[in-house]
Short mmCIF file of C-alpha atoms and ligand atoms in Angstrom, two decimals:
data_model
loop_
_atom_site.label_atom_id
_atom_site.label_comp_id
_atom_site.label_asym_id
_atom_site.label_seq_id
_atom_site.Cartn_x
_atom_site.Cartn_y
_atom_site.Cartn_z
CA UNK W 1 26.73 139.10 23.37
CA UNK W 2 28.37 136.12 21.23
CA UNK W 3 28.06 133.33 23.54
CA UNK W 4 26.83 129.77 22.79
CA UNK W 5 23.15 130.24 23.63
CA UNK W 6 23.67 133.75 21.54
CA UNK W 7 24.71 131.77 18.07
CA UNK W 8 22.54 128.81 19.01
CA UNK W 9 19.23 131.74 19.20
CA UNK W 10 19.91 133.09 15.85
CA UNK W 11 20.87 129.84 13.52
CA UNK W 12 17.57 128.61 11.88
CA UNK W 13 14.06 130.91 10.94
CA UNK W 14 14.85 134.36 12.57
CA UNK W 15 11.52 135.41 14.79
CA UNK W 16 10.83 138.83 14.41
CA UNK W 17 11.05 139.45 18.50
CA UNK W 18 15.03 138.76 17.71
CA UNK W 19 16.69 141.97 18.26
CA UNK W 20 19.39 142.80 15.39
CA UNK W 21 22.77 140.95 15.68
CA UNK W 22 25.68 140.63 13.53
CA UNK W 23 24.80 136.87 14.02
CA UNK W 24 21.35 137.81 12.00
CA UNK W 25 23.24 138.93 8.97
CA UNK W 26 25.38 135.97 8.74
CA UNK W 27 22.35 133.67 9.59
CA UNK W 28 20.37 135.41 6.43
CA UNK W 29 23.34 135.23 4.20
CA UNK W 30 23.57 131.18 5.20
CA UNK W 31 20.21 130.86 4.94
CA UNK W 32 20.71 132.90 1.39
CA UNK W 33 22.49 130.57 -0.05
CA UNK W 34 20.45 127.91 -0.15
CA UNK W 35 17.12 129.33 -0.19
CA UNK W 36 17.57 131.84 -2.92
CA UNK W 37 19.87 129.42 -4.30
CA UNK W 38 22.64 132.57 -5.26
CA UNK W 39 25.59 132.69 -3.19
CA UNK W 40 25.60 135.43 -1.22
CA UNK W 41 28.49 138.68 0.02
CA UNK W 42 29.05 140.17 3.30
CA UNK W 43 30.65 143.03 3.41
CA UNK W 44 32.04 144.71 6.27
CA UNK W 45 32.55 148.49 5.38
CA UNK W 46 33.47 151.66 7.69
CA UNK W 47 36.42 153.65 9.11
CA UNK W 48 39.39 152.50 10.42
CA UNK W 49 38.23 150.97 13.81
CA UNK W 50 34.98 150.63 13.81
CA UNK W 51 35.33 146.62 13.72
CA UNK W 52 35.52 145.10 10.59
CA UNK W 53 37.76 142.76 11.66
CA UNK W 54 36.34 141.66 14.46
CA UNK W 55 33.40 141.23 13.10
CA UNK W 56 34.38 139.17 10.27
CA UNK W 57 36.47 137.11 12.92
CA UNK W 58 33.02 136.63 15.00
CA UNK W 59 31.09 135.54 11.87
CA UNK W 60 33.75 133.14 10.91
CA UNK W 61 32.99 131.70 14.42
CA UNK W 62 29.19 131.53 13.47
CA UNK W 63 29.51 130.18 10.36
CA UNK W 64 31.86 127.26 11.61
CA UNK W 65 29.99 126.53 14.35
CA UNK W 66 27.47 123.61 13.77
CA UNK W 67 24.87 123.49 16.85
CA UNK W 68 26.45 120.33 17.80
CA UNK W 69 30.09 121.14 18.13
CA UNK W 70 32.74 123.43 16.34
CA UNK W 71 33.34 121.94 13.06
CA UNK W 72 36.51 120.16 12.47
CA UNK W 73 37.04 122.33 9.03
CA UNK W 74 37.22 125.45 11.47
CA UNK W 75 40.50 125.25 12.76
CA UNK W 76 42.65 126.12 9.49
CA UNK W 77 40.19 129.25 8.83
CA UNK W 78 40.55 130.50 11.99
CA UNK W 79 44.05 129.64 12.35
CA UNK W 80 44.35 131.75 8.79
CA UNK W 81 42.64 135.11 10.48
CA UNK W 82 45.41 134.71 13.15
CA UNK W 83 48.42 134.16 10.87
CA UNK W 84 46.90 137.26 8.80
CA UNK W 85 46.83 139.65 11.17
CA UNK W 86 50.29 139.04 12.32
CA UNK W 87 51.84 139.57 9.02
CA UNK W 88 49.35 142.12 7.90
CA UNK W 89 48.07 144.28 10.38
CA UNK W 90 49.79 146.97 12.14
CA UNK W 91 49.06 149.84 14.84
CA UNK W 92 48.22 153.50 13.32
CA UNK W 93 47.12 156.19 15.36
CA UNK W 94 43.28 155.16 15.16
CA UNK W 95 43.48 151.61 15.42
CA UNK W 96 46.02 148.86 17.49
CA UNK W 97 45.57 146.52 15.54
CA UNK W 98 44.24 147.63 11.91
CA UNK W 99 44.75 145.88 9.12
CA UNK W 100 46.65 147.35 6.36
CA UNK W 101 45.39 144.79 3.78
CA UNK W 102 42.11 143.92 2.29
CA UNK W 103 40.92 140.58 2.45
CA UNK W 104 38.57 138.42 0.48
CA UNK W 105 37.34 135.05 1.95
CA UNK W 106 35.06 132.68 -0.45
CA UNK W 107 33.91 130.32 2.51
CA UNK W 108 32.30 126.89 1.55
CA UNK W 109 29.21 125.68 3.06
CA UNK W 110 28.10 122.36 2.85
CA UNK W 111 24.43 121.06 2.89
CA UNK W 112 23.74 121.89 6.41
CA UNK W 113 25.01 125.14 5.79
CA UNK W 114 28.09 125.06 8.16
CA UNK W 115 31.61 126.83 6.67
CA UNK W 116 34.06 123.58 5.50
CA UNK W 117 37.17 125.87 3.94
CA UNK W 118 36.86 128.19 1.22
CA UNK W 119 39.84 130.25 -1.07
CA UNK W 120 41.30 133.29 0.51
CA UNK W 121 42.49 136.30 -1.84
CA UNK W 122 44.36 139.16 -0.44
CA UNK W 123 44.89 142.68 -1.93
CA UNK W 124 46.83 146.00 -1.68
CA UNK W 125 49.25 145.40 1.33
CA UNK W 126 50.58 148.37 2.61
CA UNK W 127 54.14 147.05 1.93
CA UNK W 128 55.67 151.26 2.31
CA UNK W 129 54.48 150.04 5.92
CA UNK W 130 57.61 148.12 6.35
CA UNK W 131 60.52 150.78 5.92
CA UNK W 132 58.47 153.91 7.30
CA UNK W 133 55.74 154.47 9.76
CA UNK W 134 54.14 158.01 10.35
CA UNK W 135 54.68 159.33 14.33
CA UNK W 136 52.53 157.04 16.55
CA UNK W 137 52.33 153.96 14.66
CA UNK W 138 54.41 150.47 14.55
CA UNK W 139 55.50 148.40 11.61
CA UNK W 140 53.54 145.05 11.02
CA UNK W 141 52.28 143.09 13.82
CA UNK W 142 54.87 140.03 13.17
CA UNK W 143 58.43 141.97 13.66
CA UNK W 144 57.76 142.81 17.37
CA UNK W 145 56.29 139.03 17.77
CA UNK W 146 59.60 137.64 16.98
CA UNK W 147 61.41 139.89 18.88
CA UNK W 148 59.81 139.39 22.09
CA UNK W 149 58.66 135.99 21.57
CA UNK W 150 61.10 134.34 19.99
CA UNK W 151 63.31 131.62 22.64
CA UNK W 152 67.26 133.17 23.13
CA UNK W 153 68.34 129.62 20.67
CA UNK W 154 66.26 131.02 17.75
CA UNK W 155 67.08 134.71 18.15
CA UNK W 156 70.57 133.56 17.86
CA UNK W 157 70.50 131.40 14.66
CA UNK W 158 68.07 134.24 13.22
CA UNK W 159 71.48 136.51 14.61
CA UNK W 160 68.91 138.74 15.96
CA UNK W 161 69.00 140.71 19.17
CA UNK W 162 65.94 141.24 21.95
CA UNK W 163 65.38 145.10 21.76
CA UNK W 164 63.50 146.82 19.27
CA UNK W 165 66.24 149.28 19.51
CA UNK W 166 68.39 147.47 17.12
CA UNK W 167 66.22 147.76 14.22
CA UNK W 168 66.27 150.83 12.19
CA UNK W 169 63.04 149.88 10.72
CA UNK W 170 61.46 149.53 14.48
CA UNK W 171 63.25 152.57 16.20
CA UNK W 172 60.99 154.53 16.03
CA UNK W 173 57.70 152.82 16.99
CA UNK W 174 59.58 151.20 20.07
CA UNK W 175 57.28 149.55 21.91
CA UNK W 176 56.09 149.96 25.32
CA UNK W 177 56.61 147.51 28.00
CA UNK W 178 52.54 146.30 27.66
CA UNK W 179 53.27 145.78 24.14
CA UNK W 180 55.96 143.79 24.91
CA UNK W 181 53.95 141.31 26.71
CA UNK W 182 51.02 140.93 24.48
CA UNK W 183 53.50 140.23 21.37
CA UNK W 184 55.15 137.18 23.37
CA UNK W 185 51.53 136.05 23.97
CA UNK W 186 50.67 136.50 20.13
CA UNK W 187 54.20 135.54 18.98
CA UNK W 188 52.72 132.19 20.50
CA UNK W 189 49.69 132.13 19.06
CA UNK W 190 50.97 133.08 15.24
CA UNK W 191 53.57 130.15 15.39
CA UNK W 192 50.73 127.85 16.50
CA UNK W 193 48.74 128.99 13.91
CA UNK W 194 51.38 128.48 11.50
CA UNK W 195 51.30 124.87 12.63
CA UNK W 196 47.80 124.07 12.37
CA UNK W 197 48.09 125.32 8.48
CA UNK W 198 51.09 122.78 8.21
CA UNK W 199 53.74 124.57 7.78
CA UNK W 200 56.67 122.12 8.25
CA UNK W 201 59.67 123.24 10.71
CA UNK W 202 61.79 124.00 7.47
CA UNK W 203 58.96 126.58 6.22
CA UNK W 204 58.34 127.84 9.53
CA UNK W 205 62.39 128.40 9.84
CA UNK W 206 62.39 130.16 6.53
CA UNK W 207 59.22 132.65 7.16
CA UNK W 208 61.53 133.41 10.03
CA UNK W 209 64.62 133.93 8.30
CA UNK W 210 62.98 136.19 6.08
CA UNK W 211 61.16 138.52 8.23
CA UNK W 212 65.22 138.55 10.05
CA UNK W 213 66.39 139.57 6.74
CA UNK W 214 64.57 142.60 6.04
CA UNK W 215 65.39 143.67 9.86
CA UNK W 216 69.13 142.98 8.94
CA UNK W 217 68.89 144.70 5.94
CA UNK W 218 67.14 147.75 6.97
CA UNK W 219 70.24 148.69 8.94
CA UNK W 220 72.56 148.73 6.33
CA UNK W 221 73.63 152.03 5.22
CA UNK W 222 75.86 153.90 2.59
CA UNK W 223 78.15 156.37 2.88
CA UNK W 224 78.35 159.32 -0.90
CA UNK W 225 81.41 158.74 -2.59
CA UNK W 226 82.65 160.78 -5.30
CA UNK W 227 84.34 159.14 -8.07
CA UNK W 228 87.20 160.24 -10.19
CA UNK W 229 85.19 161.34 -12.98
CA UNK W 230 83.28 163.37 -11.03
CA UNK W 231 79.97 161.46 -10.61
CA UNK W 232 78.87 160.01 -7.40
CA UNK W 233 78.72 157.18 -6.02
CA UNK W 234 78.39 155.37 -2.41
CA UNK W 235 80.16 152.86 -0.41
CA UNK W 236 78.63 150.54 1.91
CA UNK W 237 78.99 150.95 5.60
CA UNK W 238 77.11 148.11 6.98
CA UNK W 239 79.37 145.30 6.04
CA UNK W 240 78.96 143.30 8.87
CA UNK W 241 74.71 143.26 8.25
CA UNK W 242 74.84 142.79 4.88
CA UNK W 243 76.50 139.50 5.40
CA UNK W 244 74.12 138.77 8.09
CA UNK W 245 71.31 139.08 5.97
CA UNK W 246 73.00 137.26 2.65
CA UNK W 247 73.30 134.09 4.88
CA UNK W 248 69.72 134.27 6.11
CA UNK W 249 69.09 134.23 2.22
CA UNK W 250 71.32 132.72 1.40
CA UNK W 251 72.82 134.56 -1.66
CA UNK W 252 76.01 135.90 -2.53
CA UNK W 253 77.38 139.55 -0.22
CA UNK W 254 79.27 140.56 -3.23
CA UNK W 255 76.17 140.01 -5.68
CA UNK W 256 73.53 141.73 -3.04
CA UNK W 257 76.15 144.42 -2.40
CA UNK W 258 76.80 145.35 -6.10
CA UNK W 259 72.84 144.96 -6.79
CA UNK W 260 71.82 147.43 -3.91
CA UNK W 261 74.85 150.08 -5.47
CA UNK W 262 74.27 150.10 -9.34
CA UNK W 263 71.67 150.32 -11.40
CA UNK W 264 72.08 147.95 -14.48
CA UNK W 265 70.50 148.92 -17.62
CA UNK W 266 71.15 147.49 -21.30
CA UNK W 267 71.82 149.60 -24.57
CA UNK W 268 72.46 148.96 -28.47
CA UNK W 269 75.74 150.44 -29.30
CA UNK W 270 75.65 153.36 -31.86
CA UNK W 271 76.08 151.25 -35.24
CA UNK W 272 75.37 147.60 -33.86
CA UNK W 273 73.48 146.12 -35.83
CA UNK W 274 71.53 142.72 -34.52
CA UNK W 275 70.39 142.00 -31.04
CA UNK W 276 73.46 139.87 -30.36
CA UNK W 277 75.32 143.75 -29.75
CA UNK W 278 73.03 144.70 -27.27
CA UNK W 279 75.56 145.38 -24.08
CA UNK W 280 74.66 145.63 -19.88
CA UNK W 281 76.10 149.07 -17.91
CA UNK W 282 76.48 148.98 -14.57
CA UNK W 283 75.98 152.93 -13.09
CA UNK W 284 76.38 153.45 -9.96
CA UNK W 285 73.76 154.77 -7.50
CA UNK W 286 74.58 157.96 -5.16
CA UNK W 287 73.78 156.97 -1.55
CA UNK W 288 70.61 158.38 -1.31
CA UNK W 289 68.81 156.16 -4.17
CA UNK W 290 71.06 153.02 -2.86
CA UNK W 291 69.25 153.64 0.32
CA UNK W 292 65.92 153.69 -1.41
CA UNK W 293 67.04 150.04 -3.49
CA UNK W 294 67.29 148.99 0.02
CA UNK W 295 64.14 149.82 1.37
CA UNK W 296 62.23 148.70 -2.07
CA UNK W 297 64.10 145.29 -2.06
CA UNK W 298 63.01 145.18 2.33
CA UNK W 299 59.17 146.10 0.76
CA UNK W 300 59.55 143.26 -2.17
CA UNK W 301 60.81 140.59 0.32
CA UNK W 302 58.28 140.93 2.80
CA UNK W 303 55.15 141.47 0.20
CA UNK W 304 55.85 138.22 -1.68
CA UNK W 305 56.78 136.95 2.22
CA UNK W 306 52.70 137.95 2.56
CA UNK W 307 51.95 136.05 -0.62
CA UNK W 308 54.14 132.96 0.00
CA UNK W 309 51.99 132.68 3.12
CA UNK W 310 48.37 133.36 1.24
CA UNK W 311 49.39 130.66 -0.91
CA UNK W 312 50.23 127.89 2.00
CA UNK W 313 46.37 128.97 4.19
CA UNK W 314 44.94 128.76 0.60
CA UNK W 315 46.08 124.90 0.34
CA UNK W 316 45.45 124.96 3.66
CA UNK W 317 41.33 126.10 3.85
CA UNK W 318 41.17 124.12 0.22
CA UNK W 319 37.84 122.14 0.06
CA UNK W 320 38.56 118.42 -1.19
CA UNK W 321 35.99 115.99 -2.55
CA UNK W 322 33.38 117.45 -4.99
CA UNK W 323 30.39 117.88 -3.28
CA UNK W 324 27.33 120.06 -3.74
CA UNK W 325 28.88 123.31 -2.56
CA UNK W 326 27.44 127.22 -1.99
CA UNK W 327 29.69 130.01 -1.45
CA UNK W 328 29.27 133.27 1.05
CA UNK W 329 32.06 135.65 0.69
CA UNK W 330 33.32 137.74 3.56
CA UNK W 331 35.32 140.92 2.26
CA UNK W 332 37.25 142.84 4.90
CA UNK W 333 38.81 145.89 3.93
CA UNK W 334 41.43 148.54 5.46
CA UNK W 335 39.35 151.78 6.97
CA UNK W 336 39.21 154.77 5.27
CA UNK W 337 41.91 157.84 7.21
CA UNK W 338 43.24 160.30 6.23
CA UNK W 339 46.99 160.96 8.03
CA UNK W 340 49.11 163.69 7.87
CA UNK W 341 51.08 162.60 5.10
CA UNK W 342 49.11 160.58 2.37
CA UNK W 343 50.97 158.78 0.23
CA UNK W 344 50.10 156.69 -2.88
CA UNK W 345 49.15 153.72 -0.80
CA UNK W 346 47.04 155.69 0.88
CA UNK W 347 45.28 156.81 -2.60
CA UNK W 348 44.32 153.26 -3.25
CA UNK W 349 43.23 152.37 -0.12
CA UNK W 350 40.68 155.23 0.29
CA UNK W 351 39.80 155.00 -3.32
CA UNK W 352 38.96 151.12 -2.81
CA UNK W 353 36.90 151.94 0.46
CA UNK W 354 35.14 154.36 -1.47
CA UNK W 355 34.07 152.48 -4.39
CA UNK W 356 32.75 150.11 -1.90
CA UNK W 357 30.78 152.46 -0.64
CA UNK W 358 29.27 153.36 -4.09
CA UNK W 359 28.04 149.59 -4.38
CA UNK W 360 26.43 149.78 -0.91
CA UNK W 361 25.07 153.07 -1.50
CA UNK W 362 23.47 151.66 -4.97
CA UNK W 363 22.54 148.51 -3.25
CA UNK W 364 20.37 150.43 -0.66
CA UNK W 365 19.59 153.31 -2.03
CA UNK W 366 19.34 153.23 -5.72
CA UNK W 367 17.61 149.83 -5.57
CA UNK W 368 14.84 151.22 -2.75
CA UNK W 369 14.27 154.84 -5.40
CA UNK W 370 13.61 152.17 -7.82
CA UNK W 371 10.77 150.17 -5.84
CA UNK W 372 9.40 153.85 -4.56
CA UNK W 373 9.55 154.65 -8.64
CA UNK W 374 7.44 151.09 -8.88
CA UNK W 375 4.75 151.76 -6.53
CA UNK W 376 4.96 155.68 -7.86
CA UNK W 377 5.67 156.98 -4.59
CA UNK W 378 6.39 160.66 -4.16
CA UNK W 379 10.06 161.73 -2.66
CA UNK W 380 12.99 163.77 -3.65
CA UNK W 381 15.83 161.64 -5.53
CA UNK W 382 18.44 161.17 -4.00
CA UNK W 383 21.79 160.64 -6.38
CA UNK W 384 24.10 156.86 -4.71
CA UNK W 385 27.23 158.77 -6.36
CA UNK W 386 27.70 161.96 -5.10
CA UNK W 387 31.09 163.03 -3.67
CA UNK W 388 32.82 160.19 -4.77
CA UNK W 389 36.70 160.67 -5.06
CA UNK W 390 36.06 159.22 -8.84
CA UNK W 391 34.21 161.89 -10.10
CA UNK W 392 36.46 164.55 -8.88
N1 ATP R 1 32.34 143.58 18.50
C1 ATP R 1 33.33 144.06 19.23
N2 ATP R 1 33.39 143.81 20.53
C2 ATP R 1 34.38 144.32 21.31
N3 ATP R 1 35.38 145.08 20.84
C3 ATP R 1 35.38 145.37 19.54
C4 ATP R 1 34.36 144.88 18.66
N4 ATP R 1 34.63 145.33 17.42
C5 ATP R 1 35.76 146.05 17.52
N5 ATP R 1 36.21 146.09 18.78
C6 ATP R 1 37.42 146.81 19.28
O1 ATP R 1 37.79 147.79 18.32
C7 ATP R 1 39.10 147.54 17.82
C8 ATP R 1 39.14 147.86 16.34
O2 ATP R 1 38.36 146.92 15.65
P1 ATP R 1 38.82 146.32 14.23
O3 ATP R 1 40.27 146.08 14.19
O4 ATP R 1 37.91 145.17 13.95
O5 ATP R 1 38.48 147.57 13.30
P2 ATP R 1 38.54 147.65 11.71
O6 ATP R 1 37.24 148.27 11.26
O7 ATP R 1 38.88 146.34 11.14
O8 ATP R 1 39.70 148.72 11.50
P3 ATP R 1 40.73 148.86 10.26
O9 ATP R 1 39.97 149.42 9.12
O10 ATP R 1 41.74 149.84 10.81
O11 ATP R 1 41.31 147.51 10.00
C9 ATP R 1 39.37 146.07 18.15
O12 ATP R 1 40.75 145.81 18.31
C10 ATP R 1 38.60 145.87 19.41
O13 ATP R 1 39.37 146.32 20.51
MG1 MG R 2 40.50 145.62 10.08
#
């Protein structure tokens, strides 16, 4: 269905006789570009599993593909869609590998039409992902890589161990032995990835240390403490991981430890005058919110981790030169589900999928009432925006 001879049949004038490919629509939004002169969208809509990804991945291939032979500018895009859905996609109970991000890629054609790089801009990670996962499902693609992938000698500077098992953050998704093998094969295949976007050894060595952090972290644990004056507070009990994880980050135990514990908040003393009075108190957090620091700094620390990484495949996929240049953007979103427990995350994912649906809807529906209202057709209206979450 997408070999060679496939592509090479639906680049140039589309006969009529050709049945209906996804190749088609990214031949007509190529051919878009320049003929209608307007650059042109794609976007790849639906629920959770019913290959978005995989079609935007097979497009990519399309539109990098010259007839003569893959284009040189492919590599770093399609190394990017690799790298992406390591560190941003994640099994749920409808989908292995869905991704729990949206993504929006602004791909570059040059005259002949072929894909040269483009800017890549990613939105609404499902960074909750990272501390809890509902029955079923696993935590991002890219901890169980490194697990099973990883060679003993970097497991043991990351201070990591093999098994899942460790990992209070990957407990409860543990992997099955299949699983095990295909994240050594993709392990491979992210940290190549990670090469071809030129990520030196000392970057690659500090993604790593990072995404060893927040499995460090996620162990430690606090035990309530009451204090003298009756309010309560909470002790650490995770000593030895906190350490772990301060030398990964290399920051100070006693400064993480005392950040994770109190919460620090500044006030004006009753009859100070100026801002110079203003004074910091420290109060301290009972073990149940210290916990929850701990899983919002694990959440922070991974997201910008996702960002850092945006940043290098956007300097990466960066066109040089200033050439006469088109664009075709190729948005991907997360699937619309609904789970058993629906969180705020959740809330903006399904209200994003369905406001994209509103623009299709108006796209082919309001825009086809308009031409039957032009040739003064007769036929029932039919209104783009019913049932939409935003009118509720
Ligand atoms: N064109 C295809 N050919 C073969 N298998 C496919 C194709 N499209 C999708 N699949 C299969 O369906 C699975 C789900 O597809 P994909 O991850 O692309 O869905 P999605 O719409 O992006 O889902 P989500 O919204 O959860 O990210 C893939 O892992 C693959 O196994
Ligand atoms: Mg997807």
């Amino acid at each position: 269905l997408y070999t060679a001879e496939v592509k090479a049949a639906y680049r140039g004038p589309l006969p009529s006789s050709l049945p209906p490919h996804l190749y088609s629509v990214g031949e007509r939004a190529r051919r878009g570009v320049w003929s209608c002169n307007k650059d042109q969208l794609i976007l790849l809509s639906g629920e959770s599993g019913s290959g978005k990804t995989e079609a935007s991945r097979l497009l990519l291939h399309f539109l990098t593909a010259s007839p003569a032979a893959e284009s040189p500018y492919s590599v770093p895009l399609h190394a990017a869609h690799t790298v992406l859905q390591a560190f941003g996609n994640a099994k749920t109970r409808r989908n292995d590998n869905a991704s729990r991000f949206a993504k929006y890629l602004d791909l570059e054609l040059d005259h002949r039409g072929d894909a040269i790089g483009g800017s890549l801009t990613c939105y609404l990670l499902q960074k909750n992902r990272v501390s809890e996962q509902s029955p079923g499902e696993r935590n991002f693609h890219f901890f169980y890589q490194l697990l099973a992938g990883a060679d003993p000698h970097t497991l043991k500077c990351l201070r990591l161990q093999r098994s899942v098992d460790h990992y209070s953050i990957l407990r409860a998704s543990r992997a099955s032995a299949a699983d095990s093998a295909d994240d050594r094969t993709h392990f491979a295949d992210t940290k190549h990835a990670l090469e071809v976007l030129e990520l030196d050894a000392g970057e690659q060595q500090a993604v790593l240390c990072v995404v060893a952090a927040v499995l460090k972290l996620s162990n430690i644990s606090f035990a309530p403490v009451n204090n003298i004056d009756g309010t309560e507070g909470c002790a650490l009990q995770s000593e030895y991981e906190l350490r772990e994880a301060c030398s990964l980050l290399q920051c100070s135990p006693d400064v993480l430890s005392a950040a994770l514990r109190t919460r620090s908040s500044t006030v004006t003393p009753a009859g100070g005058g100026g801002g110079s009075d203003v004074e910091s108190v420290a109060t301290e957090l009972s073990a149940e919110q210290a916990s929850r620091a701990r899983d919002l700094l694990c959440q922070a620390l991974y997201a910008r981790l996702f960002a850092w990484i945006i940043n290098k495949i956007n300097i990466a996929i960066k066109v040089e030169g200033n050439g006469r240049r088109k664009v075709l953007g190729l948005l991907d979103v997360f699937g619309f589900e609904t789970l058993d427990k629906n969180g705020f995350s959740q809330l903006l994912i399904n209200y994003t999928t369905e406001r994209l649906a509103q623009v299709t809807r108006e796209v082919t529906v309001q825009q086809r009432q308009e031409e039957y209202m032009r040739e003064g057709l007769d036929w029932s209206y039919i209104d783009p925006c019913s049932d939409l979450l935003s009118l509720q």
